[in-house]
């Protein structure tokens, strides 16, 4: 069995759980219309949740950006005061903050994409629900229960499939938002404590070593550049005059 | 033939597209078994693009059941693997 048939089976399984069929098919119509409206509310709530998370991450990014600026200034002051050790510390923290900032920007882009997708889902479902409502009224007005049974068969299964699919989209968006929220919460805490997580603790050993090397290289380069700007002391020997970072 | 791309929408496709879909599906089975991430990403995308480009989107006001359902565009390799295990994409 291929991926397509697995996926088809999965969605059909979800469909069968969605709608209980009543004795009178016309009741089934009303009942499923209620379910659709509920589902539409779920999707709308989903969109709001994603937007809220995105705003929160954007706020964090702005705060991190502030602390990058602040750490930069502190490094400059420390060096002007002849405290190279403090300057190095500030620049190290700045590197960590910058890396976190990159991560947050990627998260913001992810959440924007989720928001777009869910909004499209909402529009799709809302058009289907409206189409169903019209059909439902026609069927209820024109057909006996027995005739309605035949008439609604196709549109009811088509609609439960639509609802199952929308349910899937909402679940996926929620899972992603939850994951991002958890990460954002962790960063919030660290920012509040004034200590950002050491970015070098994630990833495997090689990643960690590489991150350390590149972070410390950036710190050294910036320190040299600050010294050059302040006109203090000799620039480190490994750096060529006017070298870029 | 009505084909749904999960979480995206439905398309009407011809039988020639169906043959191509089947061929891609068979390749995907092997790739998922091998765990080849790059090939998986590329092939999933080309499968969905095939439907998007050769199919006609089903009107929003039309309510029909699909003959086939393709995985959502953001289905990860791990999720595809789960599908084969029969656990389902999302636990109920």
mmCIF file of C-alpha atoms in Angstrom:
data_model
loop_
_atom_site.group_PDB
_atom_site.id
_atom_site.type_symbol
_atom_site.label_atom_id
_atom_site.label_comp_id
_atom_site.label_asym_id
_atom_site.label_seq_id
_atom_site.Cartn_x
_atom_site.Cartn_y
_atom_site.Cartn_z
ATOM 1 C CA UNK A 1 0.000 0.000 0.000
ATOM 2 C CA UNK A 2 1.311 3.416 -0.976
ATOM 3 C CA UNK A 3 1.328 6.703 0.833
ATOM 4 C CA UNK A 4 -1.751 7.880 -1.060
ATOM 5 C CA UNK A 5 -3.924 4.982 -0.014
ATOM 6 C CA UNK A 6 -2.729 5.275 3.595
ATOM 7 C CA UNK A 7 -3.619 8.938 3.627
ATOM 8 C CA UNK A 8 -7.001 8.253 2.009
ATOM 9 C CA UNK A 9 -7.776 5.607 4.624
ATOM 10 C CA UNK A 10 -6.738 7.938 7.426
ATOM 11 C CA UNK A 11 -9.040 10.713 6.288
ATOM 12 C CA UNK A 12 -11.974 8.338 5.722
ATOM 13 C CA UNK A 13 -11.493 7.017 9.240
ATOM 14 C CA UNK A 14 -11.699 10.533 10.606
ATOM 15 C CA UNK A 15 -14.810 11.184 8.525
ATOM 16 C CA UNK A 16 -16.718 8.262 9.917
ATOM 17 C CA UNK A 17 -16.246 9.572 13.439
ATOM 18 C CA UNK A 18 -17.530 13.013 12.536
ATOM 19 C CA UNK A 19 -21.158 12.534 11.697
ATOM 20 C CA UNK A 20 -23.714 10.397 13.407
ATOM 21 C CA UNK A 21 -26.549 9.714 11.069
ATOM 22 C CA UNK A 22 -29.985 10.183 12.504
ATOM 23 C CA UNK A 23 -33.049 8.110 11.607
ATOM 24 C CA UNK A 24 -34.539 10.944 9.637
ATOM 25 C CA UNK A 25 -31.990 12.185 7.091
ATOM 26 C CA UNK A 26 -33.390 15.674 7.429
ATOM 27 C CA UNK A 27 -32.323 15.670 11.068
ATOM 28 C CA UNK A 28 -28.893 14.516 9.977
ATOM 29 C CA UNK A 29 -28.733 17.566 7.754
ATOM 30 C CA UNK A 30 -29.502 19.940 10.600
ATOM 31 C CA UNK A 31 -27.141 18.171 12.928
ATOM 32 C CA UNK A 32 -24.262 18.248 10.498
ATOM 33 C CA UNK A 33 -24.892 21.881 9.767
ATOM 34 C CA UNK A 34 -24.486 22.569 13.503
ATOM 35 C CA UNK A 35 -21.231 20.619 13.501
ATOM 36 C CA UNK A 36 -19.966 22.650 10.579
ATOM 37 C CA UNK A 37 -20.667 25.901 12.337
ATOM 38 C CA UNK A 38 -18.817 24.630 15.398
ATOM 39 C CA UNK A 39 -15.920 23.626 13.241
ATOM 40 C CA UNK A 40 -15.826 27.026 11.617
ATOM 41 C CA UNK A 41 -15.554 28.510 15.106
ATOM 42 C CA UNK A 42 -12.652 26.148 15.827
ATOM 43 C CA UNK A 43 -10.825 27.340 12.747
ATOM 44 C CA UNK A 44 -11.401 30.970 13.674
ATOM 45 C CA UNK A 45 -10.076 30.305 17.150
ATOM 46 C CA UNK A 46 -7.079 28.618 15.557
ATOM 47 C CA UNK A 47 -6.315 31.714 13.510
ATOM 48 C CA UNK A 48 -6.550 33.930 16.596
ATOM 49 C CA UNK A 49 -4.202 31.621 18.476
ATOM 50 C CA UNK A 50 -1.600 31.741 15.737
ATOM 51 C CA UNK A 51 -1.805 35.519 15.522
ATOM 52 C CA UNK A 52 -1.403 35.831 19.300
ATOM 53 C CA UNK A 53 1.649 33.574 19.270
ATOM 54 C CA UNK A 54 3.172 35.491 16.414
ATOM 55 C CA UNK A 55 2.723 38.821 18.222
ATOM 56 C CA UNK A 56 4.325 37.342 21.287
ATOM 57 C CA UNK A 57 7.357 36.116 19.369
ATOM 58 C CA UNK A 58 7.648 39.471 17.594
ATOM 59 C CA UNK A 59 7.677 41.184 20.965
ATOM 60 C CA UNK A 60 10.425 38.884 22.159
ATOM 61 C CA UNK A 61 12.445 39.553 19.047
ATOM 62 C CA UNK A 62 12.134 43.286 19.670
ATOM 63 C CA UNK A 63 13.339 42.807 23.246
ATOM 64 C CA UNK A 64 16.253 40.725 22.116
ATOM 65 C CA UNK A 65 17.141 43.360 19.555
ATOM 66 C CA UNK A 66 17.192 45.902 22.388
ATOM 67 C CA UNK A 67 19.506 43.783 24.437
ATOM 68 C CA UNK A 68 21.834 43.327 21.464
ATOM 69 C CA UNK A 69 22.090 47.099 21.160
ATOM 70 C CA UNK A 70 22.611 47.432 24.889
ATOM 71 C CA UNK A 71 25.305 44.765 25.058
ATOM 72 C CA UNK A 72 27.078 46.404 22.172
ATOM 73 C CA UNK A 73 27.132 49.705 24.006
ATOM 74 C CA UNK A 74 28.274 48.013 27.210
ATOM 75 C CA UNK A 75 31.153 46.370 25.408
ATOM 76 C CA UNK A 76 32.213 49.723 24.058
ATOM 77 C CA UNK A 77 32.046 51.351 27.496
ATOM 78 C CA UNK A 78 33.882 48.484 29.131
ATOM 79 C CA UNK A 79 36.692 48.678 26.640
ATOM 80 C CA UNK A 80 36.903 52.458 26.963
ATOM 81 C CA UNK A 81 37.297 51.894 30.684
ATOM 82 C CA UNK A 82 40.091 49.451 30.040
ATOM 83 C CA UNK A 83 38.046 46.395 31.047
ATOM 84 C CA UNK A 84 38.640 44.016 28.182
ATOM 85 C CA UNK A 85 37.317 41.081 30.229
ATOM 86 C CA UNK A 86 33.940 42.758 30.667
ATOM 87 C CA UNK A 87 33.844 43.774 27.047
ATOM 88 C CA UNK A 88 34.466 40.181 26.011
ATOM 89 C CA UNK A 89 31.685 38.978 28.282
ATOM 90 C CA UNK A 90 29.253 41.494 26.819
ATOM 91 C CA UNK A 91 30.170 40.498 23.283
ATOM 92 C CA UNK A 92 29.770 36.828 24.116
ATOM 93 C CA UNK A 93 26.285 37.487 25.389
ATOM 94 C CA UNK A 94 25.558 39.536 22.332
ATOM 95 C CA UNK A 95 26.485 36.566 20.125
ATOM 96 C CA UNK A 96 24.107 34.327 22.035
ATOM 97 C CA UNK A 97 21.350 36.928 21.743
ATOM 98 C CA UNK A 98 21.968 37.272 18.010
ATOM 99 C CA UNK A 99 21.667 33.554 17.488
ATOM 100 C CA UNK A 100 18.426 33.474 19.463
ATOM 101 C CA UNK A 101 17.197 36.360 17.394
ATOM 102 C CA UNK A 102 17.811 34.394 14.196
ATOM 103 C CA UNK A 103 15.777 31.544 15.615
ATOM 104 C CA UNK A 104 12.932 33.867 16.518
ATOM 105 C CA UNK A 105 12.862 35.361 13.065
ATOM 106 C CA UNK A 106 12.505 31.893 11.574
ATOM 107 C CA UNK A 107 9.650 31.229 14.009
ATOM 108 C CA UNK A 108 7.898 34.439 13.001
ATOM 109 C CA UNK A 109 8.099 33.384 9.347
ATOM 110 C CA UNK A 110 6.693 29.938 10.261
ATOM 111 C CA UNK A 111 3.797 31.441 12.150
ATOM 112 C CA UNK A 112 3.014 33.827 9.324
ATOM 113 C CA UNK A 113 2.792 30.864 6.987
ATOM 114 C CA UNK A 114 0.504 29.007 9.408
ATOM 115 C CA UNK A 115 -1.717 32.048 9.681
ATOM 116 C CA UNK A 116 -2.053 32.302 5.908
ATOM 117 C CA UNK A 117 -2.841 28.613 5.608
ATOM 118 C CA UNK A 118 -5.483 28.645 8.323
ATOM 119 C CA UNK A 119 -7.099 31.762 6.930
ATOM 120 C CA UNK A 120 -7.378 30.020 3.551
ATOM 121 C CA UNK A 121 -8.854 26.981 5.336
ATOM 122 C CA UNK A 122 -11.399 29.180 7.045
ATOM 123 C CA UNK A 123 -12.493 30.702 3.740
ATOM 124 C CA UNK A 124 -12.729 27.296 2.139
ATOM 125 C CA UNK A 125 -14.846 25.833 4.927
ATOM 126 C CA UNK A 126 -17.049 28.862 5.128
ATOM 127 C CA UNK A 127 -17.863 28.631 1.402
ATOM 128 C CA UNK A 128 -18.630 24.901 1.747
ATOM 129 C CA UNK A 129 -20.836 25.444 4.775
ATOM 130 C CA UNK A 130 -22.817 28.082 2.937
ATOM 131 C CA UNK A 131 -23.229 25.788 -0.074
ATOM 132 C CA UNK A 132 -24.364 23.007 2.231
ATOM 133 C CA UNK A 133 -26.889 25.229 3.973
ATOM 134 C CA UNK A 134 -28.520 26.082 0.648
ATOM 135 C CA UNK A 135 -28.653 22.427 -0.425
ATOM 136 C CA UNK A 136 -30.019 21.411 2.933
ATOM 137 C CA UNK A 137 -32.920 23.823 2.743
ATOM 138 C CA UNK A 138 -33.774 22.722 -0.774
ATOM 139 C CA UNK A 139 -33.714 19.073 0.207
ATOM 140 C CA UNK A 140 -35.784 19.633 3.322
ATOM 141 C CA UNK A 141 -38.399 21.604 1.426
ATOM 142 C CA UNK A 142 -38.719 19.358 -1.606
ATOM 143 C CA UNK A 143 -38.165 15.786 -0.579
ATOM 144 C CA UNK A 144 -39.690 13.197 1.696
ATOM 145 C CA UNK A 145 -37.432 11.496 4.207
ATOM 146 C CA UNK A 146 -36.853 8.523 1.906
ATOM 147 C CA UNK A 147 -35.975 10.664 -1.088
ATOM 148 C CA UNK A 148 -33.799 12.920 0.999
ATOM 149 C CA UNK A 149 -31.802 9.889 2.077
ATOM 150 C CA UNK A 150 -30.623 9.390 -1.482
ATOM 151 C CA UNK A 151 -30.124 13.073 -2.157
ATOM 152 C CA UNK A 152 -27.960 13.805 0.823
ATOM 153 C CA UNK A 153 -25.739 10.766 0.539
ATOM 154 C CA UNK A 154 -23.136 12.322 -1.704
ATOM 155 C CA UNK A 155 -23.093 15.813 -0.285
ATOM 156 C CA UNK A 156 -22.989 14.510 3.255
ATOM 157 C CA UNK A 157 -19.973 12.320 2.671
ATOM 158 C CA UNK A 158 -18.324 15.086 0.681
ATOM 159 C CA UNK A 159 -18.935 17.416 3.539
ATOM 160 C CA UNK A 160 -17.711 15.110 6.257
ATOM 161 C CA UNK A 161 -14.544 14.684 4.229
ATOM 162 C CA UNK A 162 -14.183 18.449 4.088
ATOM 163 C CA UNK A 163 -14.683 18.678 7.828
ATOM 164 C CA UNK A 164 -12.214 15.885 8.506
ATOM 165 C CA UNK A 165 -9.659 17.694 6.371
ATOM 166 C CA UNK A 166 -10.267 21.014 8.065
ATOM 167 C CA UNK A 167 -9.956 19.233 11.403
ATOM 168 C CA UNK A 168 -6.585 17.914 10.280
ATOM 169 C CA UNK A 169 -5.433 21.390 9.236
ATOM 170 C CA UNK A 170 -6.472 22.853 12.580
ATOM 171 C CA UNK A 171 -4.755 20.081 14.552
ATOM 172 C CA UNK A 172 -1.539 20.524 12.607
ATOM 173 C CA UNK A 173 -1.561 24.283 13.112
ATOM 174 C CA UNK A 174 -2.220 23.843 16.831
ATOM 175 C CA UNK A 175 0.619 21.388 17.240
ATOM 176 C CA UNK A 176 3.030 23.738 15.533
ATOM 177 C CA UNK A 177 1.848 26.705 17.566
ATOM 178 C CA UNK A 178 2.200 24.717 20.792
ATOM 179 C CA UNK A 179 5.757 23.748 19.940
ATOM 180 C CA UNK A 180 6.684 27.337 19.140
ATOM 181 C CA UNK A 181 4.942 28.578 22.287
ATOM 182 C CA UNK A 182 6.945 26.213 24.435
ATOM 183 C CA UNK A 183 10.178 27.443 22.920
ATOM 184 C CA UNK A 184 9.110 31.067 23.198
ATOM 185 C CA UNK A 185 8.219 30.501 26.866
ATOM 186 C CA UNK A 186 11.692 29.158 27.560
ATOM 187 C CA UNK A 187 13.326 32.182 25.956
ATOM 188 C CA UNK A 188 11.032 34.547 27.881
ATOM 189 C CA UNK A 189 12.218 33.070 31.127
ATOM 190 C CA UNK A 190 15.848 33.416 30.184
ATOM 191 C CA UNK A 191 15.433 36.979 29.037
ATOM 192 C CA UNK A 192 13.661 37.751 32.315
ATOM 193 C CA UNK A 193 16.526 36.273 34.312
ATOM 194 C CA UNK A 194 18.992 38.256 32.272
ATOM 195 C CA UNK A 195 20.759 35.081 31.202
ATOM 196 C CA UNK A 196 20.111 33.775 27.771
ATOM 197 C CA UNK A 197 20.384 30.107 27.179
ATOM 198 C CA UNK A 198 23.743 29.025 25.895
ATOM 199 C CA UNK A 199 22.983 28.315 22.272
ATOM 200 C CA UNK A 200 25.965 25.978 22.180
ATOM 201 C CA UNK A 201 24.132 23.475 24.380
ATOM 202 C CA UNK A 202 21.765 22.407 21.675
ATOM 203 C CA UNK A 203 22.627 20.244 18.716
ATOM 204 C CA UNK A 204 25.173 17.485 18.561
ATOM 205 C CA UNK A 205 28.799 17.674 19.593
ATOM 206 C CA UNK A 206 30.117 18.831 16.235
ATOM 207 C CA UNK A 207 27.471 21.538 15.948
ATOM 208 C CA UNK A 208 28.275 22.635 19.458
ATOM 209 C CA UNK A 209 31.997 22.886 18.788
ATOM 210 C CA UNK A 210 31.444 24.747 15.538
ATOM 211 C CA UNK A 211 29.020 27.144 17.197
ATOM 212 C CA UNK A 212 31.563 27.794 19.955
ATOM 213 C CA UNK A 213 34.334 28.453 17.500
ATOM 214 C CA UNK A 214 32.270 30.780 15.354
ATOM 215 C CA UNK A 215 30.880 32.614 18.370
ATOM 216 C CA UNK A 216 34.288 33.139 19.935
ATOM 217 C CA UNK A 217 35.775 34.195 16.603
ATOM 218 C CA UNK A 218 33.025 36.800 16.239
ATOM 219 C CA UNK A 219 33.736 38.053 19.738
ATOM 220 C CA UNK A 220 37.453 38.426 19.033
ATOM 221 C CA UNK A 221 36.793 40.197 15.750
ATOM 222 C CA UNK A 222 34.384 42.612 17.326
ATOM 223 C CA UNK A 223 36.710 43.281 20.198
ATOM 224 C CA UNK A 224 39.476 44.145 17.760
ATOM 225 C CA UNK A 225 37.140 46.384 15.801
ATOM 226 C CA UNK A 226 36.032 48.199 18.963
ATOM 227 C CA UNK A 227 39.649 48.710 19.965
ATOM 228 C CA UNK A 228 40.415 50.083 16.556
ATOM 229 C CA UNK A 229 37.483 52.514 16.778
ATOM 230 C CA UNK A 230 38.451 53.633 20.238
ATOM 231 C CA UNK A 231 42.062 53.902 19.220
ATOM 232 C CA UNK A 232 43.185 51.901 22.221
ATOM 233 C CA UNK A 233 46.030 49.493 22.130
ATOM 234 C CA UNK A 234 47.339 47.262 19.415
ATOM 235 C CA UNK A 235 45.011 45.246 17.277
ATOM 236 C CA UNK A 236 45.445 41.474 17.656
ATOM 237 C CA UNK A 237 48.200 40.028 15.531
ATOM 238 C CA UNK A 238 46.059 37.555 13.649
ATOM 239 C CA UNK A 239 43.974 40.344 12.176
ATOM 240 C CA UNK A 240 45.198 42.174 9.142
ATOM 241 C CA UNK A 241 44.849 45.944 9.024
ATOM 242 C CA UNK A 242 41.328 46.920 8.017
ATOM 243 C CA UNK A 243 40.262 43.311 7.720
ATOM 244 C CA UNK A 244 36.574 42.689 7.557
ATOM 245 C CA UNK A 245 34.940 40.578 10.254
ATOM 246 C CA UNK B 1 -11.340 11.661 -10.657
ATOM 247 C CA UNK B 2 -11.321 13.902 -7.584
ATOM 248 C CA UNK B 3 -8.055 14.184 -5.704
ATOM 249 C CA UNK B 4 -7.641 16.004 -2.419
ATOM 250 C CA UNK B 5 -4.385 17.425 -1.151
ATOM 251 C CA UNK B 6 -4.898 17.179 2.605
ATOM 252 C CA UNK B 7 -5.304 20.557 4.350
ATOM 253 C CA UNK B 8 -5.236 22.301 0.966
ATOM 254 C CA UNK B 9 -8.216 21.438 -1.235
ATOM 255 C CA UNK B 10 -9.633 19.278 -4.032
ATOM 256 C CA UNK B 11 -8.761 18.996 -7.712
ATOM 257 C CA UNK B 12 -10.261 17.220 -10.704
ATOM 258 C CA UNK B 13 -7.592 15.254 -12.561
ATOM 259 C CA UNK B 14 -7.510 13.109 -15.685
ATOM 260 C CA UNK B 15 -6.506 9.462 -15.877
ATOM 261 C CA UNK B 16 -3.055 10.293 -17.297
ATOM 262 C CA UNK B 17 -2.300 12.256 -14.134
ATOM 263 C CA UNK B 18 -3.521 9.335 -12.112
ATOM 264 C CA UNK B 19 -0.990 7.018 -13.732
ATOM 265 C CA UNK B 20 1.800 9.453 -12.972
ATOM 266 C CA UNK B 21 0.609 9.775 -9.375
ATOM 267 C CA UNK B 22 0.724 6.035 -8.943
ATOM 268 C CA UNK B 23 4.263 5.892 -10.277
ATOM 269 C CA UNK B 24 5.394 8.638 -7.880
ATOM 270 C CA UNK B 25 3.569 6.954 -5.014
ATOM 271 C CA UNK B 26 5.505 3.743 -5.592
ATOM 272 C CA UNK B 27 8.790 5.627 -5.565
ATOM 273 C CA UNK B 28 7.762 7.413 -2.365
ATOM 274 C CA UNK B 29 7.222 4.095 -0.606
ATOM 275 C CA UNK B 30 10.837 3.143 -1.249
ATOM 276 C CA UNK B 31 12.179 6.540 -0.321
ATOM 277 C CA UNK B 32 10.305 6.622 2.967
ATOM 278 C CA UNK B 33 11.566 3.125 3.747
ATOM 279 C CA UNK B 34 15.128 4.274 3.037
ATOM 280 C CA UNK B 35 14.641 7.487 5.037
ATOM 281 C CA UNK B 36 16.093 9.627 2.268
ATOM 282 C CA UNK B 37 15.115 13.134 3.378
ATOM 283 C CA UNK B 38 16.199 15.103 0.306
ATOM 284 C CA UNK B 39 14.546 12.723 -2.143
ATOM 285 C CA UNK B 40 11.403 12.644 -0.014
ATOM 286 C CA UNK B 41 11.046 16.449 0.094
ATOM 287 C CA UNK B 42 11.585 16.714 -3.630
ATOM 288 C CA UNK B 43 9.257 13.887 -4.616
ATOM 289 C CA UNK B 44 6.415 14.894 -2.294
ATOM 290 C CA UNK B 45 6.563 18.372 -3.743
ATOM 291 C CA UNK B 46 6.570 17.137 -7.329
ATOM 292 C CA UNK B 47 3.620 14.863 -6.576
ATOM 293 C CA UNK B 48 1.575 17.763 -5.212
ATOM 294 C CA UNK B 49 2.700 20.128 -7.963
ATOM 295 C CA UNK B 50 1.573 17.601 -10.554
ATOM 296 C CA UNK B 51 -1.956 17.726 -9.144
ATOM 297 C CA UNK B 52 -1.942 21.497 -8.719
ATOM 298 C CA UNK B 53 -0.746 22.082 -12.275
ATOM 299 C CA UNK B 54 -2.610 19.445 -14.228
ATOM 300 C CA UNK B 55 -5.791 19.447 -12.145
ATOM 301 C CA UNK B 56 -8.732 21.829 -12.049
ATOM 302 C CA UNK B 57 -9.536 23.136 -8.563
ATOM 303 C CA UNK B 58 -12.986 21.987 -7.403
ATOM 304 C CA UNK B 59 -15.251 25.002 -6.878
ATOM 305 C CA UNK B 60 -15.691 26.054 -3.254
ATOM 306 C CA UNK B 61 -19.453 25.746 -3.588
ATOM 307 C CA UNK B 62 -19.228 22.153 -4.793
ATOM 308 C CA UNK B 63 -19.391 19.396 -2.178
ATOM 309 C CA UNK B 64 -17.971 16.086 -3.391
ATOM 310 C CA UNK B 65 -16.125 13.159 -1.921
ATOM 311 C CA UNK B 66 -12.573 12.512 -3.129
ATOM 312 C CA UNK B 67 -11.354 9.342 -4.785
ATOM 313 C CA UNK B 68 -7.845 9.859 -3.486
ATOM 314 C CA UNK B 69 -6.259 11.854 -0.694
ATOM 315 C CA UNK B 70 -2.652 13.004 -0.919
ATOM 316 C CA UNK B 71 -0.624 13.881 2.186
ATOM 317 C CA UNK B 72 -0.532 17.492 3.408
ATOM 318 C CA UNK B 73 2.238 19.614 1.843
ATOM 319 C CA UNK B 74 4.046 19.921 5.184
ATOM 320 C CA UNK B 75 4.008 16.202 5.967
ATOM 321 C CA UNK B 76 7.418 15.340 7.387
ATOM 322 C CA UNK B 77 9.371 12.218 6.591
ATOM 323 C CA UNK B 78 8.769 11.058 10.168
ATOM 324 C CA UNK B 79 5.019 11.519 9.734
ATOM 325 C CA UNK B 80 5.074 9.633 6.446
ATOM 326 C CA UNK B 81 6.843 6.809 8.247
ATOM 327 C CA UNK B 82 4.145 6.847 10.921
ATOM 328 C CA UNK B 83 1.506 6.554 8.216
ATOM 329 C CA UNK B 84 3.105 3.356 7.060
ATOM 330 C CA UNK B 85 3.181 2.037 10.569
ATOM 331 C CA UNK B 86 -0.572 2.424 10.504
ATOM 332 C CA UNK B 87 -0.700 4.607 13.591
ATOM 333 C CA UNK B 88 -2.217 7.436 11.634
ATOM 334 C CA UNK B 89 -0.838 10.916 11.203
ATOM 335 C CA UNK B 90 -2.437 12.405 14.245
ATOM 336 C CA UNK B 91 -3.493 10.338 17.232
ATOM 337 C CA UNK B 92 -7.195 10.680 17.965
#
